[in-house]
Amino acid sequence: MDSLLKLDRCTIRFGGLTAVANFTMEVGRRELVGLIGPNGAGKTTVFNMVTGVYPPTDGHVLLGGEPLNGLKPYAITGKGIARTFQNIRLFISLSVLDNVKAAFNLHLKHGPMHALTRGRAFLREEHEIENRTLELLKIFNLDRYRDAMCRSLPYGDQRRLEIVRALATQPKLLLLDEPAAGMTPTEKSNLMRLIEFVQETFDISVLLVEHDMRVVMGICKRIYVLDHGIKIAEGTPEEIRRDPNVIEAYLGEGPSEAAPQTGEM
C-alpha cells in the first residue's frame, strides 16, 4: 500500500483513563476508509490525535512518512489534513461565501502589510480567492447561497458547506466525523454519492467515522473497528460484517448469532 496516513501504536491517556490503546492504522493515497465502533469507542479521539487536538501519549502519527507529533492543529492542516465535525462548526456570523474564503486564507501569499495597504498583490490574491471559492460552491450547487448567512441553510446544505470549507484548505486527507448524523434516508443517500464524488474529483484520501452502517458499508473499501479504545477488527466491508468480534461488540451477542446487515450499528 502507498500509505498516506499512518498511526503507529498510538495510545492516548487522560489521567488514569486510557481512551485509545496501541492503535495502528493506515490510509493509502486516494483511499476511502471507514472507522467504526460503538459509542465511546474512541473514534473521535483518533481524529483528535491525527489533527493535533490531543497529542498521543505514546506512538507516532505520520503523514506521507513525516511525523506530526507535537504540531499544532493549524500546522497539521497546512500539511494537508482537513476535517469536519460531528456537530457542525460553521462560522454562523459569516456568509456562505466568507465561510469558504476564510479557509483559503491558510495558503495566503501576501502578508499583513499587503492587507493593511491593500496593494495590488493583496487585491489580486483576494480576487483569485473569491473566484476559486465561487468555483467550489458551484461544484456543490451552493453558489445560489453565496450571500446568505450560513445558519439559514437547510441542514444537509450546511453539511455540504462544511465539506466545501474543508476542501478549500487543499487537503491530501479529509476526515469526516459522523457526516450523516441527523440526516434523513434520502439525505444519507445523497451524502454517499457526495463523498465518493469528493474523493474521486479532488483525488484525495478520505477517513470516515460514521454510525450508519449503510453509509459505511456502501462506500468504504476498508474498515477499522474500535471498541473501548482497542482495535478489534480491520478488513473489507464483507469481512467486517461477518467478524464475530464486531458482532459481539455491537450487539452483545456471541459469534454464533447472525451478523448485522445494514442500518445503525
PDB file of N, CA and C in Angstrom, residues 77 82 97 99-107 129 132-133 136 140 161-171 174 202:
ATOM      1  N   THR A  77      -3.113  21.122   9.548  1.00  0.00           N
ATOM      2  CA  THR A  77      -3.981  21.481   8.421  1.00  0.00           C
ATOM      3  C   THR A  77      -3.136  21.954   7.251  1.00  0.00           C
ATOM      4  N   ALA A  82      -7.544  17.936   6.598  1.00  0.00           N
ATOM      5  CA  ALA A  82      -8.707  18.758   6.953  1.00  0.00           C
ATOM      6  C   ALA A  82      -9.771  17.858   7.549  1.00  0.00           C
ATOM      7  N   LEU A  97     -20.236  32.497   1.350  1.00  0.00           N
ATOM      8  CA  LEU A  97     -19.017  32.846   0.621  1.00  0.00           C
ATOM      9  C   LEU A  97     -17.838  33.060   1.562  1.00  0.00           C
ATOM     10  N   ASN A  99     -17.417  31.998   4.637  1.00  0.00           N
ATOM     11  CA  ASN A  99     -17.016  30.780   5.335  1.00  0.00           C
ATOM     12  C   ASN A  99     -15.936  30.036   4.555  1.00  0.00           C
ATOM     13  N   VAL A 100     -16.114  29.961   3.240  1.00  0.00           N
ATOM     14  CA  VAL A 100     -15.148  29.234   2.412  1.00  0.00           C
ATOM     15  C   VAL A 100     -13.895  30.073   2.178  1.00  0.00           C
ATOM     16  N   LYS A 101     -14.069  31.369   1.956  1.00  0.00           N
ATOM     17  CA  LYS A 101     -12.910  32.242   1.753  1.00  0.00           C
ATOM     18  C   LYS A 101     -11.979  32.200   2.966  1.00  0.00           C
ATOM     19  N   ALA A 102     -12.537  32.086   4.158  1.00  0.00           N
ATOM     20  CA  ALA A 102     -11.720  32.035   5.367  1.00  0.00           C
ATOM     21  C   ALA A 102     -10.767  30.846   5.339  1.00  0.00           C
ATOM     22  N   ALA A 103     -11.221  29.728   4.768  1.00  0.00           N
ATOM     23  CA  ALA A 103     -10.369  28.541   4.701  1.00  0.00           C
ATOM     24  C   ALA A 103      -9.237  28.726   3.694  1.00  0.00           C
ATOM     25  N   PHE A 104      -9.484  29.444   2.616  1.00  0.00           N
ATOM     26  CA  PHE A 104      -8.430  29.707   1.631  1.00  0.00           C
ATOM     27  C   PHE A 104      -7.296  30.551   2.228  1.00  0.00           C
ATOM     28  N   ASN A 105      -7.586  31.287   3.292  1.00  0.00           N
ATOM     29  CA  ASN A 105      -6.561  32.142   3.895  1.00  0.00           C
ATOM     30  C   ASN A 105      -5.385  31.353   4.453  1.00  0.00           C
ATOM     31  N   LEU A 106      -5.564  30.035   4.638  1.00  0.00           N
ATOM     32  CA  LEU A 106      -4.466  29.211   5.147  1.00  0.00           C
ATOM     33  C   LEU A 106      -3.242  29.292   4.248  1.00  0.00           C
ATOM     34  N   HIS A 107      -3.464  29.450   2.951  1.00  0.00           N
ATOM     35  CA  HIS A 107      -2.359  29.443   2.000  1.00  0.00           C
ATOM     36  C   HIS A 107      -2.132  30.809   1.352  1.00  0.00           C
ATOM     37  N   ILE A 129      -8.970  34.337  -4.794  1.00  0.00           N
ATOM     38  CA  ILE A 129      -9.622  33.526  -3.766  1.00  0.00           C
ATOM     39  C   ILE A 129     -11.131  33.535  -3.944  1.00  0.00           C
ATOM     40  N   ARG A 132     -12.009  31.263  -6.859  1.00  0.00           N
ATOM     41  CA  ARG A 132     -11.869  29.851  -6.508  1.00  0.00           C
ATOM     42  C   ARG A 132     -12.962  29.412  -5.550  1.00  0.00           C
ATOM     43  N   THR A 133     -13.367  30.308  -4.648  1.00  0.00           N
ATOM     44  CA  THR A 133     -14.468  29.994  -3.727  1.00  0.00           C
ATOM     45  C   THR A 133     -15.761  29.771  -4.502  1.00  0.00           C
ATOM     46  N   LEU A 136     -15.775  26.412  -6.251  1.00  0.00           N
ATOM     47  CA  LEU A 136     -16.073  25.304  -5.330  1.00  0.00           C
ATOM     48  C   LEU A 136     -17.557  25.262  -4.984  1.00  0.00           C
ATOM     49  N   PHE A 140     -20.628  22.198  -5.838  1.00  0.00           N
ATOM     50  CA  PHE A 140     -21.503  21.583  -4.849  1.00  0.00           C
ATOM     51  C   PHE A 140     -22.908  22.187  -4.842  1.00  0.00           C
ATOM     52  N   LEU A 161     -21.604  22.446   2.980  1.00  0.00           N
ATOM     53  CA  LEU A 161     -20.765  23.635   3.091  1.00  0.00           C
ATOM     54  C   LEU A 161     -19.551  23.362   3.969  1.00  0.00           C
ATOM     55  N   GLU A 162     -19.730  22.582   5.023  1.00  0.00           N
ATOM     56  CA  GLU A 162     -18.598  22.262   5.892  1.00  0.00           C
ATOM     57  C   GLU A 162     -17.543  21.450   5.127  1.00  0.00           C
ATOM     58  N   ILE A 163     -17.991  20.560   4.252  1.00  0.00           N
ATOM     59  CA  ILE A 163     -17.057  19.792   3.422  1.00  0.00           C
ATOM     60  C   ILE A 163     -16.354  20.706   2.427  1.00  0.00           C
ATOM     61  N   VAL A 164     -17.105  21.628   1.824  1.00  0.00           N
ATOM     62  CA  VAL A 164     -16.508  22.589   0.889  1.00  0.00           C
ATOM     63  C   VAL A 164     -15.440  23.413   1.592  1.00  0.00           C
ATOM     64  N   ARG A 165     -15.737  23.891   2.796  1.00  0.00           N
ATOM     65  CA  ARG A 165     -14.758  24.695   3.534  1.00  0.00           C
ATOM     66  C   ARG A 165     -13.500  23.881   3.827  1.00  0.00           C
ATOM     67  N   ALA A 166     -13.673  22.603   4.168  1.00  0.00           N
ATOM     68  CA  ALA A 166     -12.512  21.742   4.402  1.00  0.00           C
ATOM     69  C   ALA A 166     -11.692  21.581   3.126  1.00  0.00           C
ATOM     70  N   LEU A 167     -12.362  21.424   1.997  1.00  0.00           N
ATOM     71  CA  LEU A 167     -11.656  21.254   0.723  1.00  0.00           C
ATOM     72  C   LEU A 167     -10.890  22.512   0.319  1.00  0.00           C
ATOM     73  N   ALA A 168     -11.351  23.661   0.795  1.00  0.00           N
ATOM     74  CA  ALA A 168     -10.673  24.913   0.460  1.00  0.00           C
ATOM     75  C   ALA A 168      -9.272  24.994   1.071  1.00  0.00           C
ATOM     76  N   THR A 169      -8.981  24.160   2.068  1.00  0.00           N
ATOM     77  CA  THR A 169      -7.634  24.134   2.645  1.00  0.00           C
ATOM     78  C   THR A 169      -6.684  23.283   1.806  1.00  0.00           C
ATOM     79  N   GLN A 170      -7.195  22.712   0.704  1.00  0.00           N
ATOM     80  CA  GLN A 170      -6.411  21.907  -0.235  1.00  0.00           C
ATOM     81  C   GLN A 170      -5.795  20.681   0.448  1.00  0.00           C
ATOM     82  N   PRO A 171      -6.646  19.842   1.050  1.00  0.00           N
ATOM     83  CA  PRO A 171      -6.117  18.693   1.804  1.00  0.00           C
ATOM     84  C   PRO A 171      -5.689  17.537   0.912  1.00  0.00           C
ATOM     85  N   LEU A 174      -8.991  13.973   3.974  1.00  0.00           N
ATOM     86  CA  LEU A 174     -10.190  14.582   4.546  1.00  0.00           C
ATOM     87  C   LEU A 174     -10.771  13.642   5.595  1.00  0.00           C
ATOM     88  N   PHE A 202     -11.431  15.257  -6.348  1.00  0.00           N
ATOM     89  CA  PHE A 202     -10.316  16.008  -5.770  1.00  0.00           C
ATOM     90  C   PHE A 202      -9.091  15.124  -5.531  1.00  0.00           C
TER      91      PHE A 202
END
